[in-house]
Amino acid sequence: MTDRVVQLVDTRKRNSVPSMLMPAALAASSASSPSLLKDQRGRALHDLRISVTDRCNFRCVYCMPKHVFGSDYPYLKQPELLSFEEVRRIAGQFVALGVEKIRLTGGEPLLRRHLENLIELLADLRTPAGKALDLTLTTNGSLLRKKAVALKQAGLKRLTVSLDAIDDAVFRRMNDVDFSVGDVLDGIQAAHEAGFDDIKVNMVVKKGWNDDQIIPMARHFHDTPHTVRFIEYMDVGASNGWKMEEVLPSRDVIERIADGVAPLRTLEPNYPGEVAQRWQYEDNGHEVGVISSVTQAFCSTCTRARLSTEGQLYTCLFASRGHDLRTLLRGNGPGMKGPASDEQLRAAIANIWLPRGDRYSEIRTAETQARERIEMSYIGG
Ligand code: SAM
Ligand code: SF4
Ligand code: SF4
């Protein structure tokens, strides 16, 4: 671990309040028309990631390193957090505008008390065509044994569990709070028993730290119903001291698995713009995936918006500024006479999405890396 002094820039305080004037593209249609909501690069607003807490019980070295996220770290205070009713209300407007998939994240989302109550509220939402949402959650798995049944009963459809090693010593080094692999595996088992049959297991690969775990992880899950996905280590936020030399390209991951576990063949994406590249073992047909966020940017098909725990909307993981939807929800901005109406909220979201041109990963350079960026634990992965 380096002794680097990290200058934390609190970008959370300088977000703009979006205009609530209906943009022409939406006003032209009588009802909100999702097909019109395309950004400057033709990308529709399709997915919403909602962070429900900026706190976590892990200190993963690539996300919340201990020397930055110490006991004096200024986490958000309770009144700053969106309430479940506020999240439900804003999520409903996104769904009216075309969002079909919602992922809950954090921080560690299962630390938010009674999260199942929020899931119940979101599970009731329907798209304009009357479809239920693809409602999913990413977790470090530490509380799954306790929560899996309640999550399932509340209407959560799918789960992604992060696990960065199968060797206990390496995993404890990665999470930096001495949490054991056995407890995460037990959480995955609990989720499976509760009826989650589409569990993804995500491993961030940090070269020199856990890349010796690629083959053991792939072997461990080779004969299970769970799909492992290896994620390239990203330069999110300002605190993890990211270096390109610590990124192991996904093509090397695939080579190692094909040599060390079993031969692989490619699989077609499940849907256009799927982030993970899918592979299949030739010996048993099971799936394994890679997410090449650094070496093969997927900005051209990025349809994701991110809502922070305090109601700030970000249109890119690497954004330095958000848009303050909480002020509109609460109606406590200068000159506001009360909370924004649903129509005004939709207009505000459209005013943010329509001019969007984000493509950070396609244009990553030393200069772009020097810009302020929001932390992953704040905005959610
Ligand atoms: N705490 C939960 C968890 O770990 O699953 C949810 C939040 S976490 C920020 C979401 C995902 O982001 C995790 O899979 C994590 O491994 C990933 N992540 C965090 N920092 C990352 C980084 N620098 N590069 C790549 N992935 C990262
Ligand atoms: Fe916590 Fe998830 Fe970040 Fe690890 S990756 S520190 S578990 S938020
Ligand atoms: Fe989407 Fe931004 Fe990531 Fe590109 S860099 S894929 S625009 S979140």
Short mmCIF file of C-alpha atoms and ligand atoms in Angstrom, two decimals:
data_model
loop_
_atom_site.label_atom_id
_atom_site.label_comp_id
_atom_site.label_asym_id
_atom_site.label_seq_id
_atom_site.Cartn_x
_atom_site.Cartn_y
_atom_site.Cartn_z
CA MET A 1 0.00 0.00 0.00
CA THR A 2 1.40 3.44 -0.87
CA ASP A 3 1.57 6.39 1.51
CA ARG A 4 0.29 8.66 -1.23
CA VAL A 5 -1.62 11.70 -0.01
CA VAL A 6 -4.95 11.70 -1.78
CA GLN A 7 -6.61 15.00 -2.34
CA LEU A 8 -10.30 14.35 -2.02
CA VAL A 9 -12.37 16.79 -4.00
CA ASP A 10 -15.95 16.82 -2.81
CA THR A 11 -17.68 17.14 -6.15
CA ARG A 12 -20.98 16.32 -4.46
CA LYS A 13 -21.60 19.91 -3.45
CA ARG A 14 -21.43 21.59 -6.83
CA ASN A 15 -24.15 19.96 -8.84
CA SER A 16 -26.55 21.90 -10.98
CA VAL A 17 -30.33 21.92 -10.62
CA PRO A 18 -31.75 20.89 -14.01
CA SER A 19 -34.33 22.91 -15.90
CA MET A 20 -37.92 21.70 -15.57
CA LEU A 21 -39.01 23.20 -18.88
CA MET A 22 -40.27 20.50 -21.18
CA PRO A 23 -37.71 20.03 -24.00
CA ALA A 24 -39.14 20.36 -27.50
CA ALA A 25 -38.45 16.70 -28.33
CA LEU A 26 -40.75 15.57 -25.53
CA ALA A 27 -43.28 18.38 -25.82
CA ALA A 28 -43.88 17.33 -29.43
CA SER A 29 -45.46 14.10 -28.23
CA SER A 30 -48.67 14.14 -26.22
CA ALA A 31 -47.43 11.62 -23.65
CA SER A 32 -43.87 10.92 -22.59
CA SER A 33 -42.47 8.98 -25.53
CA PRO A 34 -39.48 6.85 -24.60
CA SER A 35 -38.37 6.40 -28.19
CA LEU A 36 -37.62 10.13 -28.39
CA LEU A 37 -35.28 10.13 -25.44
CA LYS A 38 -31.97 9.56 -27.20
CA ASP A 39 -28.77 11.37 -26.30
CA GLN A 40 -26.40 13.13 -28.72
CA ARG A 41 -24.92 9.80 -29.79
CA GLY A 42 -28.30 8.11 -30.31
CA ARG A 43 -28.24 6.16 -27.04
CA ALA A 44 -31.60 5.55 -25.41
CA LEU A 45 -32.09 5.84 -21.65
CA HIS A 46 -32.58 2.20 -20.76
CA ASP A 47 -30.90 1.37 -17.42
CA LEU A 48 -30.89 3.11 -14.07
CA ARG A 49 -28.45 2.30 -11.28
CA ILE A 50 -29.54 3.52 -7.90
CA SER A 51 -27.07 3.82 -5.06
CA VAL A 52 -28.83 3.35 -1.72
CA THR A 53 -25.89 4.04 0.60
CA ASP A 54 -22.35 5.42 0.35
CA ARG A 55 -21.22 3.24 3.26
CA CYS A 56 -19.65 -0.19 3.14
CA ASN A 57 -18.41 -2.84 5.55
CA PHE A 58 -15.53 -3.75 3.18
CA ARG A 59 -12.50 -1.67 2.25
CA CYS A 60 -11.68 -3.18 -1.13
CA VAL A 61 -8.27 -1.88 -2.15
CA TYR A 62 -9.49 -0.74 -5.58
CA CYS A 63 -12.65 1.00 -4.32
CA MET A 64 -12.57 2.24 -0.71
CA PRO A 65 -8.93 2.07 0.39
CA LYS A 66 -8.59 2.32 4.16
CA HIS A 67 -6.20 5.25 4.11
CA VAL A 68 -8.91 7.38 2.46
CA PHE A 69 -12.11 5.85 3.85
CA GLY A 70 -11.14 6.01 7.53
CA SER A 71 -13.37 6.55 10.56
CA ASP A 72 -13.44 10.30 9.91
CA TYR A 73 -14.65 10.03 6.30
CA PRO A 74 -17.59 12.44 5.73
CA TYR A 75 -20.32 10.00 4.73
CA LEU A 76 -23.76 11.34 3.90
CA LYS A 77 -26.08 12.04 6.83
CA GLN A 78 -29.53 10.45 7.07
CA PRO A 79 -31.56 13.57 6.04
CA GLU A 80 -29.40 13.87 2.91
CA LEU A 81 -30.40 10.40 1.70
CA LEU A 82 -33.39 9.98 -0.57
CA SER A 83 -36.18 8.22 1.28
CA PHE A 84 -37.61 5.05 -0.25
CA GLU A 85 -40.72 6.98 -1.31
CA GLU A 86 -38.52 9.58 -3.03
CA VAL A 87 -36.56 6.85 -4.82
CA ARG A 88 -39.81 5.18 -5.91
CA ARG A 89 -41.18 8.46 -7.23
CA ILE A 90 -38.11 9.38 -9.25
CA ALA A 91 -37.65 5.79 -10.50
CA GLY A 92 -41.25 5.89 -11.76
CA GLN A 93 -40.40 8.90 -13.95
CA PHE A 94 -37.36 7.11 -15.40
CA VAL A 95 -39.54 4.11 -16.20
CA ALA A 96 -42.10 6.35 -17.92
CA LEU A 97 -39.21 7.64 -20.06
CA GLY A 98 -38.03 4.19 -21.18
CA VAL A 99 -35.96 2.65 -18.36
CA GLU A 100 -36.60 -1.10 -18.17
CA LYS A 101 -33.78 -2.22 -15.91
CA ILE A 102 -32.97 -0.99 -12.41
CA ARG A 103 -29.92 -2.11 -10.44
CA LEU A 104 -29.55 -1.28 -6.75
CA THR A 105 -26.00 -0.70 -5.62
CA GLY A 106 -23.85 1.36 -3.25
CA GLY A 107 -21.61 1.26 -1.12
CA GLU A 108 -22.97 -1.98 0.19
CA PRO A 109 -26.71 -1.87 -0.57
CA LEU A 110 -27.63 -4.49 2.03
CA LEU A 111 -26.42 -2.11 4.76
CA ARG A 112 -29.41 0.15 4.03
CA ARG A 113 -32.02 -0.77 6.63
CA HIS A 114 -35.16 -2.49 5.37
CA LEU A 115 -33.96 -2.44 1.77
CA GLU A 116 -36.59 -5.06 0.99
CA ASN A 117 -39.25 -2.34 1.47
CA LEU A 118 -37.70 -0.33 -1.37
CA ILE A 119 -37.51 -3.45 -3.54
CA GLU A 120 -41.21 -4.03 -2.97
CA LEU A 121 -42.00 -0.48 -4.10
CA LEU A 122 -39.86 -0.80 -7.23
CA ALA A 123 -41.15 -4.26 -8.10
CA ASP A 124 -44.62 -2.71 -8.52
CA LEU A 125 -43.47 -0.36 -11.31
CA ARG A 126 -44.50 -1.17 -14.88
CA THR A 127 -43.07 0.05 -18.17
CA PRO A 128 -45.39 2.01 -20.53
CA ALA A 129 -45.96 -1.34 -22.30
CA GLY A 130 -47.05 -2.90 -19.00
CA LYS A 131 -43.93 -5.02 -18.41
CA ALA A 132 -42.38 -5.59 -14.98
CA LEU A 133 -38.84 -4.25 -14.58
CA ASP A 134 -35.64 -6.22 -14.68
CA LEU A 135 -34.85 -5.50 -11.03
CA THR A 136 -31.44 -6.51 -9.79
CA LEU A 137 -28.85 -5.79 -7.09
CA THR A 138 -25.06 -5.90 -6.70
CA THR A 139 -23.70 -6.90 -3.31
CA ASN A 140 -20.49 -8.01 -1.65
CA GLY A 141 -22.49 -10.96 -0.30
CA SER A 142 -21.61 -10.43 3.36
CA LEU A 143 -25.25 -10.07 4.46
CA LEU A 144 -26.88 -12.42 1.98
CA ARG A 145 -27.36 -15.31 4.41
CA LYS A 146 -29.48 -12.92 6.50
CA LYS A 147 -31.31 -11.13 3.69
CA ALA A 148 -31.71 -13.47 0.70
CA VAL A 149 -35.21 -14.71 1.51
CA ALA A 150 -36.57 -11.21 2.24
CA LEU A 151 -35.05 -9.90 -1.02
CA LYS A 152 -36.63 -12.69 -3.04
CA GLN A 153 -40.02 -12.26 -1.38
CA ALA A 154 -39.91 -8.52 -2.01
CA GLY A 155 -39.64 -9.13 -5.77
CA LEU A 156 -35.93 -8.88 -6.57
CA LYS A 157 -35.36 -10.74 -9.84
CA ARG A 158 -31.59 -11.24 -10.06
CA LEU A 159 -28.40 -10.88 -8.04
CA THR A 160 -24.76 -10.09 -8.72
CA VAL A 161 -22.25 -10.96 -6.01
CA SER A 162 -18.73 -9.54 -6.01
CA LEU A 163 -15.95 -11.95 -5.05
CA ASP A 164 -12.33 -11.13 -5.84
CA ALA A 165 -10.59 -14.41 -4.96
CA ILE A 166 -11.30 -17.98 -3.99
CA ASP A 167 -8.17 -18.21 -1.85
CA ASP A 168 -9.03 -16.95 1.61
CA ALA A 169 -5.78 -15.08 2.24
CA VAL A 170 -5.96 -13.25 -1.10
CA PHE A 171 -9.63 -12.37 -0.55
CA ARG A 172 -8.93 -10.99 2.92
CA ARG A 173 -6.15 -8.86 1.41
CA MET A 174 -8.53 -7.55 -1.27
CA ASN A 175 -11.43 -6.66 1.08
CA ASP A 176 -8.98 -5.45 3.75
CA VAL A 177 -11.41 -6.12 6.63
CA ASP A 178 -10.55 -9.80 7.13
CA PHE A 179 -13.83 -11.07 5.70
CA SER A 180 -13.62 -14.74 4.69
CA VAL A 181 -14.36 -16.32 1.32
CA GLY A 182 -16.38 -19.00 3.13
CA ASP A 183 -18.92 -16.45 4.33
CA VAL A 184 -19.45 -15.01 0.82
CA LEU A 185 -19.82 -18.51 -0.65
CA ASP A 186 -22.34 -19.25 2.09
CA GLY A 187 -24.23 -16.06 1.09
CA ILE A 188 -24.30 -17.21 -2.54
CA GLN A 189 -25.61 -20.59 -1.37
CA ALA A 190 -28.30 -18.87 0.72
CA ALA A 191 -29.38 -16.84 -2.30
CA HIS A 192 -29.54 -19.97 -4.42
CA GLU A 193 -31.65 -21.70 -1.78
CA ALA A 194 -33.95 -18.66 -1.66
CA GLY A 195 -34.70 -19.16 -5.36
CA PHE A 196 -32.23 -16.87 -7.16
CA ASP A 197 -31.22 -19.02 -10.09
CA ASP A 198 -29.38 -16.44 -12.18
CA ILE A 199 -26.52 -15.35 -9.90
CA LYS A 200 -23.56 -13.59 -11.46
CA VAL A 201 -20.24 -13.56 -9.60
CA ASN A 202 -18.03 -10.59 -10.46
CA MET A 203 -14.29 -10.50 -9.85
CA VAL A 204 -12.30 -7.31 -10.40
CA VAL A 205 -8.81 -8.27 -11.56
CA LYS A 206 -6.00 -6.13 -10.20
CA LYS A 207 -2.72 -7.30 -11.68
CA GLY A 208 -0.18 -8.34 -9.06
CA TRP A 209 -2.91 -8.56 -6.39
CA ASN A 210 -5.37 -11.23 -7.44
CA ASP A 211 -4.69 -12.23 -11.04
CA ASP A 212 -3.34 -15.58 -9.75
CA GLN A 213 -6.98 -16.23 -8.75
CA ILE A 214 -8.40 -16.22 -12.29
CA ILE A 215 -7.93 -19.93 -12.90
CA PRO A 216 -8.93 -21.06 -9.35
CA MET A 217 -12.09 -18.88 -9.53
CA ALA A 218 -13.01 -20.16 -12.98
CA ARG A 219 -12.38 -23.76 -11.83
CA HIS A 220 -14.43 -23.30 -8.66
CA PHE A 221 -17.52 -22.09 -10.54
CA HIS A 222 -17.02 -24.23 -13.68
CA ASP A 223 -19.54 -26.86 -12.57
CA THR A 224 -21.96 -24.57 -10.73
CA PRO A 225 -25.03 -22.76 -12.12
CA HIS A 226 -23.38 -19.38 -11.40
CA THR A 227 -21.65 -17.31 -14.08
CA VAL A 228 -18.31 -15.72 -13.20
CA ARG A 229 -17.34 -12.47 -14.90
CA PHE A 230 -13.87 -10.98 -14.76
CA ILE A 231 -13.82 -7.18 -14.74
CA GLU A 232 -10.92 -4.97 -15.76
CA TYR A 233 -9.76 -2.72 -12.95
CA MET A 234 -10.97 0.83 -13.71
CA ASP A 235 -9.74 4.32 -12.90
CA VAL A 236 -12.94 5.33 -11.12
CA GLY A 237 -12.76 8.04 -8.48
CA ALA A 238 -9.65 9.70 -7.13
CA SER A 239 -8.62 7.47 -4.28
CA ASN A 240 -7.52 4.08 -5.60
CA GLY A 241 -4.20 5.18 -7.13
CA TRP A 242 -5.09 3.44 -10.43
CA LYS A 243 -2.25 2.61 -12.83
CA MET A 244 -2.64 1.17 -16.33
CA GLU A 245 0.09 -1.39 -15.49
CA GLU A 246 -2.30 -2.93 -12.97
CA VAL A 247 -4.98 -3.62 -15.59
CA LEU A 248 -4.94 -7.15 -17.00
CA PRO A 249 -6.64 -7.05 -20.42
CA SER A 250 -9.65 -9.37 -20.72
CA ARG A 251 -8.10 -11.15 -23.70
CA ASP A 252 -5.33 -12.38 -21.34
CA VAL A 253 -8.00 -13.53 -18.85
CA ILE A 254 -9.71 -15.57 -21.57
CA GLU A 255 -6.38 -17.05 -22.71
CA ARG A 256 -5.54 -18.12 -19.18
CA ILE A 257 -8.94 -19.77 -18.65
CA ALA A 258 -8.84 -21.54 -22.02
CA ASP A 259 -5.35 -22.90 -21.20
CA GLY A 260 -5.92 -23.64 -17.52
CA VAL A 261 -9.56 -24.73 -17.20
CA ALA A 262 -11.17 -25.78 -20.48
CA PRO A 263 -11.35 -24.58 -24.12
CA LEU A 264 -13.83 -21.76 -24.77
CA ARG A 265 -16.01 -20.55 -27.62
CA THR A 266 -17.73 -17.18 -27.91
CA LEU A 267 -21.45 -16.69 -27.28
CA GLU A 268 -23.72 -14.11 -28.86
CA PRO A 269 -24.75 -11.19 -26.61
CA ASN A 270 -28.09 -11.62 -24.82
CA TYR A 271 -29.14 -8.20 -26.09
CA PRO A 272 -27.53 -5.36 -28.11
CA GLY A 273 -25.14 -3.33 -25.97
CA GLU A 274 -24.56 -6.03 -23.34
CA VAL A 275 -21.52 -4.99 -21.33
CA ALA A 276 -20.11 -8.46 -20.65
CA GLN A 277 -18.60 -10.49 -23.47
CA ARG A 278 -19.91 -14.01 -23.09
CA TRP A 279 -17.91 -17.22 -23.52
CA GLN A 280 -18.87 -20.84 -23.11
CA TYR A 281 -16.83 -23.84 -21.95
CA GLU A 282 -16.63 -26.38 -24.72
CA ASP A 283 -16.69 -29.29 -22.26
CA ASN A 284 -19.92 -28.54 -20.34
CA GLY A 285 -21.56 -25.56 -22.05
CA HIS A 286 -21.41 -23.37 -18.93
CA GLU A 287 -20.86 -19.67 -19.33
CA VAL A 288 -18.05 -17.34 -18.25
CA GLY A 289 -17.70 -13.66 -19.09
CA VAL A 290 -15.36 -10.68 -19.20
CA ILE A 291 -16.05 -6.98 -18.89
CA SER A 292 -13.38 -5.01 -20.73
CA SER A 293 -14.20 -1.54 -19.48
CA VAL A 294 -10.67 -0.26 -20.10
CA THR A 295 -9.27 -2.08 -23.13
CA GLN A 296 -12.49 -2.25 -25.18
CA ALA A 297 -14.67 0.68 -24.25
CA PHE A 298 -18.40 0.20 -24.70
CA CYS A 299 -19.44 3.88 -24.53
CA SER A 300 -21.12 3.75 -27.95
CA THR A 301 -23.86 1.52 -26.49
CA CYS A 302 -23.93 2.92 -22.93
CA THR A 303 -27.57 3.40 -21.96
CA ARG A 304 -27.00 3.80 -18.18
CA ALA A 305 -27.84 6.65 -15.85
CA ARG A 306 -26.78 6.63 -12.20
CA LEU A 307 -28.65 8.09 -9.26
CA SER A 308 -26.62 8.72 -6.13
CA THR A 309 -27.85 8.07 -2.60
CA GLU A 310 -28.64 11.76 -2.21
CA GLY A 311 -30.50 12.08 -5.49
CA GLN A 312 -27.81 13.40 -7.81
CA LEU A 313 -28.02 12.10 -11.36
CA TYR A 314 -24.82 11.18 -13.24
CA THR A 315 -24.75 10.25 -16.90
CA CYS A 316 -21.29 8.65 -16.78
CA LEU A 317 -19.31 6.68 -14.21
CA PHE A 318 -16.44 9.10 -14.75
CA ALA A 319 -18.45 12.31 -14.50
CA SER A 320 -17.21 15.06 -12.24
CA ARG A 321 -20.60 16.78 -11.91
CA GLY A 322 -24.08 15.50 -11.23
CA HIS A 323 -27.55 16.98 -11.61
CA ASP A 324 -29.49 17.70 -8.47
CA LEU A 325 -32.84 15.92 -8.69
CA ARG A 326 -33.34 15.94 -4.91
CA THR A 327 -33.93 19.68 -4.87
CA LEU A 328 -36.69 19.21 -7.44
CA LEU A 329 -38.22 16.30 -5.51
CA ARG A 330 -38.21 18.26 -2.27
CA GLY A 331 -39.05 21.61 -3.81
CA ASN A 332 -36.52 23.40 -1.64
CA GLY A 333 -34.54 25.25 -4.31
CA PRO A 334 -34.43 29.05 -4.69
CA GLY A 335 -37.74 30.33 -6.05
CA MET A 336 -39.46 26.93 -5.93
CA LYS A 337 -43.02 26.95 -4.63
CA GLY A 338 -43.17 23.24 -3.84
CA PRO A 339 -42.05 19.83 -5.07
CA ALA A 340 -41.83 19.39 -8.83
CA SER A 341 -44.73 17.62 -10.53
CA ASP A 342 -44.16 14.26 -12.24
CA GLU A 343 -44.18 16.00 -15.60
CA GLN A 344 -41.57 18.53 -14.43
CA LEU A 345 -39.39 15.71 -13.12
CA ARG A 346 -39.58 13.93 -16.48
CA ALA A 347 -38.73 17.19 -18.26
CA ALA A 348 -35.70 17.63 -15.97
CA ILE A 349 -34.47 14.09 -16.69
CA ALA A 350 -34.95 14.61 -20.43
CA ASN A 351 -33.04 17.91 -20.23
CA ILE A 352 -30.12 15.98 -18.75
CA TRP A 353 -30.22 12.97 -21.08
CA LEU A 354 -30.83 14.66 -24.44
CA PRO A 355 -27.57 16.71 -24.50
CA ARG A 356 -25.48 13.80 -23.12
CA GLY A 357 -22.29 13.09 -25.05
CA ASP A 358 -20.27 11.08 -22.50
CA ARG A 359 -17.62 8.68 -23.78
CA TYR A 360 -14.89 8.77 -21.16
CA SER A 361 -13.53 5.25 -21.70
CA GLU A 362 -13.15 5.85 -25.43
CA ILE A 363 -11.05 8.94 -24.91
CA ARG A 364 -9.11 8.03 -21.74
CA THR A 365 -5.77 9.87 -21.68
CA ALA A 366 -3.48 11.23 -19.00
CA GLU A 367 -5.40 14.52 -19.33
CA THR A 368 -8.85 12.99 -18.80
CA GLN A 369 -7.51 11.00 -15.87
CA ALA A 370 -6.44 14.20 -14.14
CA ARG A 371 -10.05 15.47 -14.09
CA GLU A 372 -12.16 15.29 -10.94
CA ARG A 373 -14.21 12.12 -10.75
CA ILE A 374 -16.82 10.86 -8.39
CA GLU A 375 -16.03 7.82 -6.18
CA MET A 376 -17.38 4.39 -7.14
CA SER A 377 -18.65 3.79 -3.60
CA TYR A 378 -20.71 7.01 -3.88
CA ILE A 379 -22.21 6.49 -7.30
CA GLY A 380 -22.37 2.68 -7.41
CA GLY A 381 -20.82 0.30 -9.93
N1 SAM B 1 -20.65 -3.22 -2.55
C1 SAM B 1 -21.25 -3.87 -3.64
C2 SAM B 1 -20.30 -4.81 -4.31
O1 SAM B 1 -19.10 -4.73 -4.06
O2 SAM B 1 -20.77 -5.63 -5.08
C3 SAM B 1 -21.87 -2.92 -4.65
C4 SAM B 1 -21.12 -1.67 -4.97
S1 SAM B 1 -19.57 -1.91 -5.79
C5 SAM B 1 -19.03 -0.23 -6.01
C6 SAM B 1 -20.12 -2.42 -7.39
C7 SAM B 1 -19.10 -3.13 -8.25
O3 SAM B 1 -18.10 -2.21 -8.62
C8 SAM B 1 -18.39 -4.30 -7.59
O4 SAM B 1 -18.49 -5.45 -8.40
C9 SAM B 1 -16.96 -3.84 -7.52
O5 SAM B 1 -16.07 -4.91 -7.60
C10 SAM B 1 -16.87 -2.90 -8.70
N2 SAM B 1 -15.77 -1.94 -8.60
C11 SAM B 1 -15.50 -1.08 -7.60
N3 SAM B 1 -14.38 -0.35 -7.88
C12 SAM B 1 -13.95 -0.78 -9.09
C13 SAM B 1 -12.85 -0.43 -9.93
N4 SAM B 1 -11.97 0.49 -9.57
N5 SAM B 1 -12.74 -1.07 -11.12
C14 SAM B 1 -13.63 -2.02 -11.50
N6 SAM B 1 -14.69 -2.38 -10.77
C15 SAM B 1 -14.84 -1.78 -9.57
FE1 SF4 B 2 -17.58 -1.97 -0.67
FE2 SF4 B 2 -18.32 -2.93 -3.01
FE3 SF4 B 2 -16.53 -0.95 -2.88
FE4 SF4 B 2 -15.83 -3.36 -2.05
S1 SF4 B 2 -16.41 -2.79 -4.15
S2 SF4 B 2 -15.46 -1.44 -0.96
S3 SF4 B 2 -17.69 -4.12 -1.23
S4 SF4 B 2 -18.62 -0.82 -2.29
FE1 SF4 B 3 -20.83 4.76 -20.13
FE2 SF4 B 3 -19.18 6.66 -19.25
FE3 SF4 B 3 -18.54 4.06 -18.95
FE4 SF4 B 3 -18.48 5.20 -21.39
S1 SF4 B 3 -17.18 5.72 -19.66
S2 SF4 B 3 -19.36 3.20 -20.86
S3 SF4 B 3 -20.21 6.65 -21.23
S4 SF4 B 3 -20.27 5.13 -18.01
#
